[in-house]
Short mmCIF file of the N, C-alpha and C atoms (twelve columns), coordinates in Angstrom:
data_MODEL
# 
_entry.id   MODEL 
# 
loop_
_atom_site.group_PDB 
_atom_site.id 
_atom_site.type_symbol 
_atom_site.label_atom_id 
_atom_site.label_alt_id 
_atom_site.label_comp_id 
_atom_site.label_asym_id 
_atom_site.label_seq_id 
_atom_site.Cartn_x 
_atom_site.Cartn_y 
_atom_site.Cartn_z 
_atom_site.pdbx_PDB_model_num 
ATOM 1   N N  . MET A 1  0.835  -1.174  0.000  1 
ATOM 2   C CA . MET A 1  0.000  0.000   0.000  1 
ATOM 3   C C  . MET A 1  0.882  1.240   0.000  1 
ATOM 4   N N  . PRO A 2  0.623  2.176   -0.858 1 
ATOM 5   C CA . PRO A 2  1.458  3.346   -1.003 1 
ATOM 6   C C  . PRO A 2  1.556  4.197   0.263  1 
ATOM 7   N N  . ASP A 3  0.494  4.256   1.059  1 
ATOM 8   C CA . ASP A 3  0.527  5.080   2.259  1 
ATOM 9   C C  . ASP A 3  1.628  4.635   3.211  1 
ATOM 10  N N  . ASN A 4  1.828  3.312   3.338  1 
ATOM 11  C CA . ASN A 4  2.872  2.816   4.220  1 
ATOM 12  C C  . ASN A 4  4.246  3.203   3.702  1 
ATOM 13  N N  . ASP A 5  4.450  3.118   2.384  1 
ATOM 14  C CA . ASP A 5  5.738  3.475   1.812  1 
ATOM 15  C C  . ASP A 5  6.029  4.951   2.010  1 
ATOM 16  N N  . SER A 6  5.041  5.814   1.736  1 
ATOM 17  C CA . SER A 6  5.285  7.246   1.880  1 
ATOM 18  C C  . SER A 6  5.425  7.617   3.348  1 
ATOM 19  N N  . SER A 7  4.713  6.934   4.218  1 
ATOM 20  C CA . SER A 7  4.840  7.197   5.652  1 
ATOM 21  C C  . SER A 7  6.247  6.888   6.125  1 
ATOM 22  N N  . GLY A 8  6.808  5.742   5.709  1 
ATOM 23  C CA . GLY A 8  8.170  5.382   6.062  1 
ATOM 24  C C  . GLY A 8  9.166  6.360   5.479  1 
ATOM 25  N N  . SER A 9  8.938  6.778   4.244  1 
ATOM 26  C CA . SER A 9  9.817  7.754   3.597  1 
ATOM 27  C C  . SER A 9  9.755  9.092   4.313  1 
ATOM 28  N N  . ASP A 10 8.553  9.492   4.719  1 
ATOM 29  C CA . ASP A 10 8.392  10.756  5.444  1 
ATOM 30  C C  . ASP A 10 9.109  10.697  6.787  1 
ATOM 31  N N  . GLN A 11 9.031  9.550   7.461  1 
ATOM 32  C CA . GLN A 11 9.702  9.409   8.752  1 
ATOM 33  C C  . GLN A 11 11.214 9.484   8.593  1 
ATOM 34  N N  . VAL A 12 11.738 8.879   7.541  1 
ATOM 35  C CA . VAL A 12 13.181 8.947   7.285  1 
ATOM 36  C C  . VAL A 12 13.560 10.372  6.893  1 
ATOM 37  N N  . ALA A 13 12.777 11.002  6.041  1 
ATOM 38  C CA . ALA A 13 13.073 12.375  5.603  1 
ATOM 39  C C  . ALA A 13 13.111 13.331  6.788  1 
ATOM 40  N N  . ALA A 14 12.286 13.088  7.793  1 
ATOM 41  C CA . ALA A 14 12.247 13.944  8.981  1 
ATOM 42  C C  . ALA A 14 13.547 13.894  9.784  1 
ATOM 43  N N  . LEU A 15 14.377 12.879  9.543  1 
ATOM 44  C CA . LEU A 15 15.655 12.742  10.259 1 
ATOM 45  C C  . LEU A 15 16.757 13.604  9.645  1 
ATOM 46  N N  . PHE A 16 16.478 14.213  8.496  1 
ATOM 47  C CA . PHE A 16 17.474 14.981  7.766  1 
ATOM 48  C C  . PHE A 16 17.130 16.470  7.750  1 
ATOM 49  N N  . SER A 17 18.173 17.278  7.718  1 
ATOM 50  C CA . SER A 17 18.035 18.719  7.533  1 
ATOM 51  C C  . SER A 17 19.114 19.152  6.553  1 
ATOM 52  N N  . HIS A 18 18.708 19.751  5.446  1 
ATOM 53  C CA . HIS A 18 19.644 20.189  4.405  1 
ATOM 54  C C  . HIS A 18 20.540 19.050  3.934  1 
ATOM 55  N N  . GLY A 19 19.961 17.858  3.799  1 
ATOM 56  C CA . GLY A 19 20.691 16.705  3.287  1 
ATOM 57  C C  . GLY A 19 21.586 16.000  4.294  1 
ATOM 58  N N  . ARG A 20 21.587 16.483  5.529  1 
ATOM 59  C CA . ARG A 20 22.426 15.884  6.580  1 
ATOM 60  C C  . ARG A 20 21.543 15.256  7.640  1 
ATOM 61  N N  . LEU A 21 21.983 14.110  8.127  1 
ATOM 62  C CA . LEU A 21 21.302 13.410  9.212  1 
ATOM 63  C C  . LEU A 21 21.505 14.214  10.490 1 
ATOM 64  N N  . THR A 22 20.409 14.583  11.159 1 
ATOM 65  C CA . THR A 22 20.526 15.415  12.360 1 
ATOM 66  C C  . THR A 22 20.956 14.604  13.573 1 
ATOM 67  N N  . ALA A 23 20.537 13.340  13.639 1 
ATOM 68  C CA . ALA A 23 20.923 12.446  14.738 1 
ATOM 69  C C  . ALA A 23 20.626 11.014  14.327 1 
ATOM 70  N N  . ILE A 24 21.391 10.088  14.875 1 
ATOM 71  C CA . ILE A 24 21.127 8.666   14.645 1 
ATOM 72  C C  . ILE A 24 20.045 8.256   15.638 1 
ATOM 73  N N  . PRO A 25 18.914 7.760   15.154 1 
ATOM 74  C CA . PRO A 25 17.812 7.420   16.064 1 
ATOM 75  C C  . PRO A 25 18.203 6.360   17.095 1 
ATOM 76  N N  . ARG A 26 17.700 6.522   18.304 1 
ATOM 77  C CA . ARG A 26 17.942 5.535   19.359 1 
ATOM 78  C C  . ARG A 26 16.964 4.371   19.272 1 
ATOM 79  N N  . LYS A 27 15.735 4.665   18.842 1 
ATOM 80  C CA . LYS A 27 14.735 3.599   18.736 1 
ATOM 81  C C  . LYS A 27 15.106 2.665   17.595 1 
ATOM 82  N N  . THR A 28 15.113 1.382   17.896 1 
ATOM 83  C CA . THR A 28 15.570 0.368   16.945 1 
ATOM 84  C C  . THR A 28 14.801 0.409   15.632 1 
ATOM 85  N N  . ALA A 29 13.476 0.483   15.688 1 
ATOM 86  C CA . ALA A 29 12.674 0.448   14.465 1 
ATOM 87  C C  . ALA A 29 12.955 1.660   13.587 1 
ATOM 88  N N  . ARG A 30 13.076 2.816   14.189 1 
ATOM 89  C CA . ARG A 30 13.352 4.038   13.426 1 
ATOM 90  C C  . ARG A 30 14.766 3.998   12.843 1 
ATOM 91  N N  . ARG A 31 15.718 3.505   13.631 1 
ATOM 92  C CA . ARG A 31 17.090 3.385   13.142 1 
ATOM 93  C C  . ARG A 31 17.147 2.398   11.982 1 
ATOM 94  N N  . GLU A 32 16.404 1.295   12.077 1 
ATOM 95  C CA . GLU A 32 16.369 0.305   10.991 1 
ATOM 96  C C  . GLU A 32 15.847 0.937   9.705  1 
ATOM 97  N N  . GLN A 33 14.804 1.768   9.797  1 
ATOM 98  C CA . GLN A 33 14.291 2.464   8.610  1 
ATOM 99  C C  . GLN A 33 15.383 3.326   7.994  1 
ATOM 100 N N  . LEU A 34 16.108 4.044   8.832  1 
ATOM 101 C CA . LEU A 34 17.191 4.893   8.361  1 
ATOM 102 C C  . LEU A 34 18.272 4.063   7.682  1 
ATOM 103 N N  . LEU A 35 18.665 2.966   8.303  1 
ATOM 104 C CA . LEU A 35 19.743 2.133   7.769  1 
ATOM 105 C C  . LEU A 35 19.367 1.531   6.422  1 
ATOM 106 N N  . VAL A 36 18.138 1.093   6.281  1 
ATOM 107 C CA . VAL A 36 17.680 0.568   4.984  1 
ATOM 108 C C  . VAL A 36 17.759 1.671   3.936  1 
ATOM 109 N N  . HIS A 37 17.300 2.858   4.305  1 
ATOM 110 C CA . HIS A 37 17.371 3.999   3.381  1 
ATOM 111 C C  . HIS A 37 18.816 4.286   2.963  1 
ATOM 112 N N  . LEU A 38 19.723 4.322   3.936  1 
ATOM 113 C CA . LEU A 38 21.128 4.600   3.627  1 
ATOM 114 C C  . LEU A 38 21.735 3.524   2.742  1 
ATOM 115 N N  . SER A 39 21.441 2.257   3.053  1 
ATOM 116 C CA . SER A 39 22.028 1.172   2.244  1 
ATOM 117 C C  . SER A 39 21.519 1.230   0.808  1 
ATOM 118 N N  . GLU A 40 20.253 1.600   0.630  1 
ATOM 119 C CA . GLU A 40 19.672 1.635   -0.709 1 
ATOM 120 C C  . GLU A 40 20.090 2.863   -1.503 1 
ATOM 121 N N  . THR A 41 20.369 3.972   -0.813 1 
ATOM 122 C CA . THR A 41 20.690 5.202   -1.537 1 
ATOM 123 C C  . THR A 41 22.189 5.452   -1.685 1 
ATOM 124 N N  . LEU A 42 22.997 4.928   -0.773 1 
ATOM 125 C CA . LEU A 42 24.433 5.212   -0.818 1 
ATOM 126 C C  . LEU A 42 25.267 4.092   -1.438 1 
ATOM 127 N N  . PHE A 43 24.719 2.869   -1.476 1 
ATOM 128 C CA . PHE A 43 25.527 1.724   -1.911 1 
ATOM 129 C C  . PHE A 43 24.825 0.954   -3.021 1 
ATOM 130 N N  . GLU A 44 25.590 0.676   -4.075 1 
ATOM 131 C CA . GLU A 44 25.064 -0.082  -5.206 1 
ATOM 132 C C  . GLU A 44 25.082 -1.577  -4.892 1 
ATOM 133 N N  . ARG A 45 24.079 -2.249  -5.388 1 
ATOM 134 C CA . ARG A 45 24.010 -3.703  -5.264 1 
ATOM 135 C C  . ARG A 45 25.133 -4.318  -6.119 1 
ATOM 136 N N  . ASP A 46 25.709 -5.411  -5.666 1 
ATOM 137 C CA . ASP A 46 26.736 -6.154  -6.411 1 
ATOM 138 C C  . ASP A 46 28.012 -5.360  -6.666 1 
ATOM 139 N N  . ARG A 47 28.324 -4.408  -5.802 1 
ATOM 140 C CA . ARG A 47 29.588 -3.681  -5.903 1 
ATOM 141 C C  . ARG A 47 30.348 -3.855  -4.591 1 
ATOM 142 N N  . THR A 48 31.657 -4.011  -4.699 1 
ATOM 143 C CA . THR A 48 32.506 -4.130  -3.518 1 
ATOM 144 C C  . THR A 48 33.085 -2.762  -3.192 1 
ATOM 145 N N  . TYR A 49 33.077 -2.421  -1.910 1 
ATOM 146 C CA . TYR A 49 33.585 -1.135  -1.430 1 
ATOM 147 C C  . TYR A 49 34.726 -1.363  -0.449 1 
ATOM 148 N N  . THR A 50 35.687 -0.451  -0.450 1 
ATOM 149 C CA . THR A 50 36.705 -0.454  0.597  1 
ATOM 150 C C  . THR A 50 36.111 0.248   1.819  1 
ATOM 151 N N  . GLU A 51 36.747 0.088   2.978  1 
ATOM 152 C CA . GLU A 51 36.271 0.780   4.176  1 
ATOM 153 C C  . GLU A 51 36.303 2.297   3.960  1 
ATOM 154 N N  . ARG A 52 37.317 2.761   3.280  1 
ATOM 155 C CA . ARG A 52 37.420 4.198   3.004  1 
ATOM 156 C C  . ARG A 52 36.236 4.686   2.169  1 
ATOM 157 N N  . GLU A 53 35.846 3.916   1.151  1 
ATOM 158 C CA . GLU A 53 34.696 4.299   0.318  1 
ATOM 159 C C  . GLU A 53 33.403 4.304   1.124  1 
ATOM 160 N N  . VAL A 54 33.252 3.325   2.006  1 
ATOM 161 C CA . VAL A 54 32.062 3.274   2.865  1 
ATOM 162 C C  . VAL A 54 32.045 4.510   3.760  1 
ATOM 163 N N  . ASN A 55 33.176 4.815   4.378  1 
ATOM 164 C CA . ASN A 55 33.262 5.987   5.256  1 
ATOM 165 C C  . ASN A 55 32.952 7.275   4.501  1 
ATOM 166 N N  . GLU A 56 33.520 7.416   3.311  1 
ATOM 167 C CA . GLU A 56 33.279 8.627   2.516  1 
ATOM 168 C C  . GLU A 56 31.800 8.777   2.170  1 
ATOM 169 N N  . ALA A 57 31.146 7.685   1.816  1 
ATOM 170 C CA . ALA A 57 29.715 7.734   1.502  1 
ATOM 171 C C  . ALA A 57 28.914 8.138   2.734  1 
ATOM 172 N N  . LEU A 58 29.228 7.539   3.874  1 
ATOM 173 C CA . LEU A 58 28.488 7.837   5.104  1 
ATOM 174 C C  . LEU A 58 28.761 9.253   5.601  1 
ATOM 175 N N  . LEU A 59 29.969 9.752   5.374  1 
ATOM 176 C CA . LEU A 59 30.297 11.125  5.790  1 
ATOM 177 C C  . LEU A 59 29.486 12.172  5.033  1 
ATOM 178 N N  . THR A 60 28.926 11.796  3.896  1 
ATOM 179 C CA . THR A 60 28.090 12.751  3.159  1 
ATOM 180 C C  . THR A 60 26.803 13.051  3.905  1 
ATOM 181 N N  . VAL A 61 26.420 12.178  4.860  1 
ATOM 182 C CA . VAL A 61 25.178 12.397  5.601  1 
ATOM 183 C C  . VAL A 61 25.374 12.629  7.095  1 
ATOM 184 N N  . HIS A 62 26.496 12.148  7.673  1 
ATOM 185 C CA . HIS A 62 26.698 12.289  9.123  1 
ATOM 186 C C  . HIS A 62 28.171 12.132  9.463  1 
ATOM 187 N N  . GLU A 63 28.622 12.876  10.474 1 
ATOM 188 C CA . GLU A 63 30.042 12.839  10.823 1 
ATOM 189 C C  . GLU A 63 30.471 11.550  11.519 1 
ATOM 190 N N  . ASP A 64 29.549 10.833  12.144 1 
ATOM 191 C CA . ASP A 64 29.912 9.592   12.848 1 
ATOM 192 C C  . ASP A 64 29.766 8.397   11.914 1 
ATOM 193 N N  . CYS A 65 30.655 8.344   10.913 1 
ATOM 194 C CA . CYS A 65 30.564 7.282   9.902  1 
ATOM 195 C C  . CYS A 65 30.847 5.906   10.508 1 
ATOM 196 N N  . SER A 66 31.697 5.832   11.533 1 
ATOM 197 C CA . SER A 66 32.009 4.522   12.110 1 
ATOM 198 C C  . SER A 66 30.795 3.918   12.814 1 
ATOM 199 N N  . ALA A 67 30.001 4.742   13.486 1 
ATOM 200 C CA . ALA A 67 28.785 4.224   14.136 1 
ATOM 201 C C  . ALA A 67 27.790 3.747   13.081 1 
ATOM 202 N N  . LEU A 68 27.591 4.551   12.046 1 
ATOM 203 C CA . LEU A 68 26.663 4.143   10.988 1 
ATOM 204 C C  . LEU A 68 27.131 2.872   10.301 1 
ATOM 205 N N  . ARG A 69 28.440 2.789   10.027 1 
ATOM 206 C CA . ARG A 69 28.989 1.592   9.380  1 
ATOM 207 C C  . ARG A 69 28.758 0.363   10.251 1 
ATOM 208 N N  . ARG A 70 29.004 0.490   11.546 1 
ATOM 209 C CA . ARG A 70 28.802 -0.621  12.484 1 
ATOM 210 C C  . ARG A 70 27.329 -1.039  12.515 1 
ATOM 211 N N  . TYR A 71 26.421 -0.059  12.601 1 
ATOM 212 C CA . TYR A 71 24.984 -0.384  12.588 1 
ATOM 213 C C  . TYR A 71 24.584 -1.104  11.302 1 
ATOM 214 N N  . LEU A 72 25.111 -0.645  10.158 1 
ATOM 215 C CA . LEU A 72 24.785 -1.282  8.880  1 
ATOM 216 C C  . LEU A 72 25.276 -2.725  8.837  1 
ATOM 217 N N  . VAL A 73 26.458 -2.985  9.379  1 
ATOM 218 C CA . VAL A 73 27.010 -4.341  9.399  1 
ATOM 219 C C  . VAL A 73 26.204 -5.228  10.347 1 
ATOM 220 N N  . VAL A 74 25.912 -4.731  11.534 1 
ATOM 221 C CA . VAL A 74 25.146 -5.517  12.516 1 
ATOM 222 C C  . VAL A 74 23.761 -5.859  11.966 1 
ATOM 223 N N  . ALA A 75 23.160 -4.928  11.233 1 
ATOM 224 C CA . ALA A 75 21.830 -5.157  10.651 1 
ATOM 225 C C  . ALA A 75 21.876 -6.063  9.425  1 
ATOM 226 N N  . GLY A 76 23.078 -6.378  8.932  1 
ATOM 227 C CA . GLY A 76 23.190 -7.226  7.747  1 
ATOM 228 C C  . GLY A 76 22.977 -6.475  6.449  1 
ATOM 229 N N  . LEU A 77 22.934 -5.139  6.521  1 
ATOM 230 C CA . LEU A 77 22.717 -4.337  5.321  1 
ATOM 231 C C  . LEU A 77 24.013 -4.095  4.558  1 
ATOM 232 N N  . LEU A 78 25.128 -4.171  5.270  1 
ATOM 233 C CA . LEU A 78 26.460 -4.235  4.658  1 
ATOM 234 C C  . LEU A 78 27.115 -5.485  5.214  1 
ATOM 235 N N  . VAL A 79 27.757 -6.236  4.358  1 
ATOM 236 C CA . VAL A 79 28.453 -7.443  4.812  1 
ATOM 237 C C  . VAL A 79 29.937 -7.301  4.495  1 
ATOM 238 N N  . ARG A 80 30.746 -7.912  5.342  1 
ATOM 239 C CA . ARG A 80 32.193 -7.858  5.149  1 
ATOM 240 C C  . ARG A 80 32.811 -9.162  5.615  1 
ATOM 241 N N  . PRO A 81 33.970 -9.510  5.047  1 
ATOM 242 C CA . PRO A 81 34.675 -10.694 5.540  1 
ATOM 243 C C  . PRO A 81 35.241 -10.405 6.936  1 
ATOM 244 N N  . LYS A 82 35.664 -11.451 7.633  1 
ATOM 245 C CA . LYS A 82 36.195 -11.285 8.987  1 
ATOM 246 C C  . LYS A 82 37.366 -10.319 9.064  1 
ATOM 247 N N  . ASP A 83 38.166 -10.254 7.995  1 
ATOM 248 C CA . ASP A 83 39.316 -9.349  8.015  1 
ATOM 249 C C  . ASP A 83 38.939 -7.888  7.738  1 
ATOM 250 N N  . GLY A 84 37.661 -7.627  7.418  1 
ATOM 251 C CA . GLY A 84 37.199 -6.261  7.197  1 
ATOM 252 C C  . GLY A 84 37.780 -5.593  5.967  1 
ATOM 253 N N  . SER A 85 38.271 -6.398  5.028  1 
ATOM 254 C CA . SER A 85 38.973 -5.851  3.864  1 
ATOM 255 C C  . SER A 85 38.046 -5.232  2.819  1 
ATOM 256 N N  . SER A 86 36.776 -5.584  2.844  1 
ATOM 257 C CA . SER A 86 35.847 -5.052  1.853  1 
ATOM 258 C C  . SER A 86 34.421 -5.117  2.401  1 
ATOM 259 N N  . TYR A 87 33.539 -4.400  1.727  1 
ATOM 260 C CA . TYR A 87 32.131 -4.343  2.123  1 
ATOM 261 C C  . TYR A 87 31.277 -4.504  0.884  1 
ATOM 262 N N  . ARG A 88 30.123 -5.135  1.062  1 
ATOM 263 C CA . ARG A 88 29.135 -5.266  -0.006 1 
ATOM 264 C C  . ARG A 88 27.769 -5.040  0.601  1 
ATOM 265 N N  . ARG A 89 26.859 -4.555  -0.214 1 
ATOM 266 C CA . ARG A 89 25.490 -4.379  0.252  1 
ATOM 267 C C  . ARG A 89 24.889 -5.746  0.538  1 
ATOM 268 N N  . GLY A 90 24.299 -5.897  1.715  1 
ATOM 269 C CA . GLY A 90 23.707 -7.172  2.113  1 
ATOM 270 C C  . GLY A 90 22.369 -7.418  1.454  1 
ATOM 271 N N  . ARG A 91 21.877 -8.607  1.644  1 
ATOM 272 C CA . ARG A 91 20.597 -8.997  1.028  1 
ATOM 273 C C  . ARG A 91 19.397 -8.510  1.813  1 
ATOM 274 N N  . GLN A 92 19.579 -8.205  3.092  1 
ATOM 275 C CA . GLN A 92 18.456 -7.839  3.950  1 
ATOM 276 C C  . GLN A 92 17.740 -6.574  3.480  1 
ATOM 277 N N  . GLY A 93 18.448 -5.644  2.859  1 
ATOM 278 C CA . GLY A 93 17.865 -4.378  2.468  1 
ATOM 279 C C  . GLY A 93 17.084 -4.409  1.168  1 
ATOM 280 N N  . GLU A 94 16.991 -5.560  0.526  1 
ATOM 281 C CA . GLU A 94 16.297 -5.640  -0.758 1 
ATOM 282 C C  . GLU A 94 14.801 -5.639  -0.543 1 
ATOM 283 N N  . SER A 95 14.106 -4.922  -1.421 1 
ATOM 284 C CA . SER A 95 12.640 -4.859  -1.332 1 
ATOM 285 C C  . SER A 95 12.013 -5.693  -2.406 1 
# 
């Protein structure tokens, strides 16, 4: 239903001011909405990223790129090998 999609989009949009994330939400459900949005808008499917590229992408929206990167990995929206040498968009964020 379109209302649910626009409602979720509106809630995510409310977290931004002038293209920058104002704060990382503390509530898990709201943070998950944000993380899905970030994974879908900042990272291409089937592309490998270095940690530096991930950080640079996340810095475009918020200064705490390491926290966002960690949240994305924990949520399965970005996946990386144990050595942390690369990142890929996870399957969880697919609609």
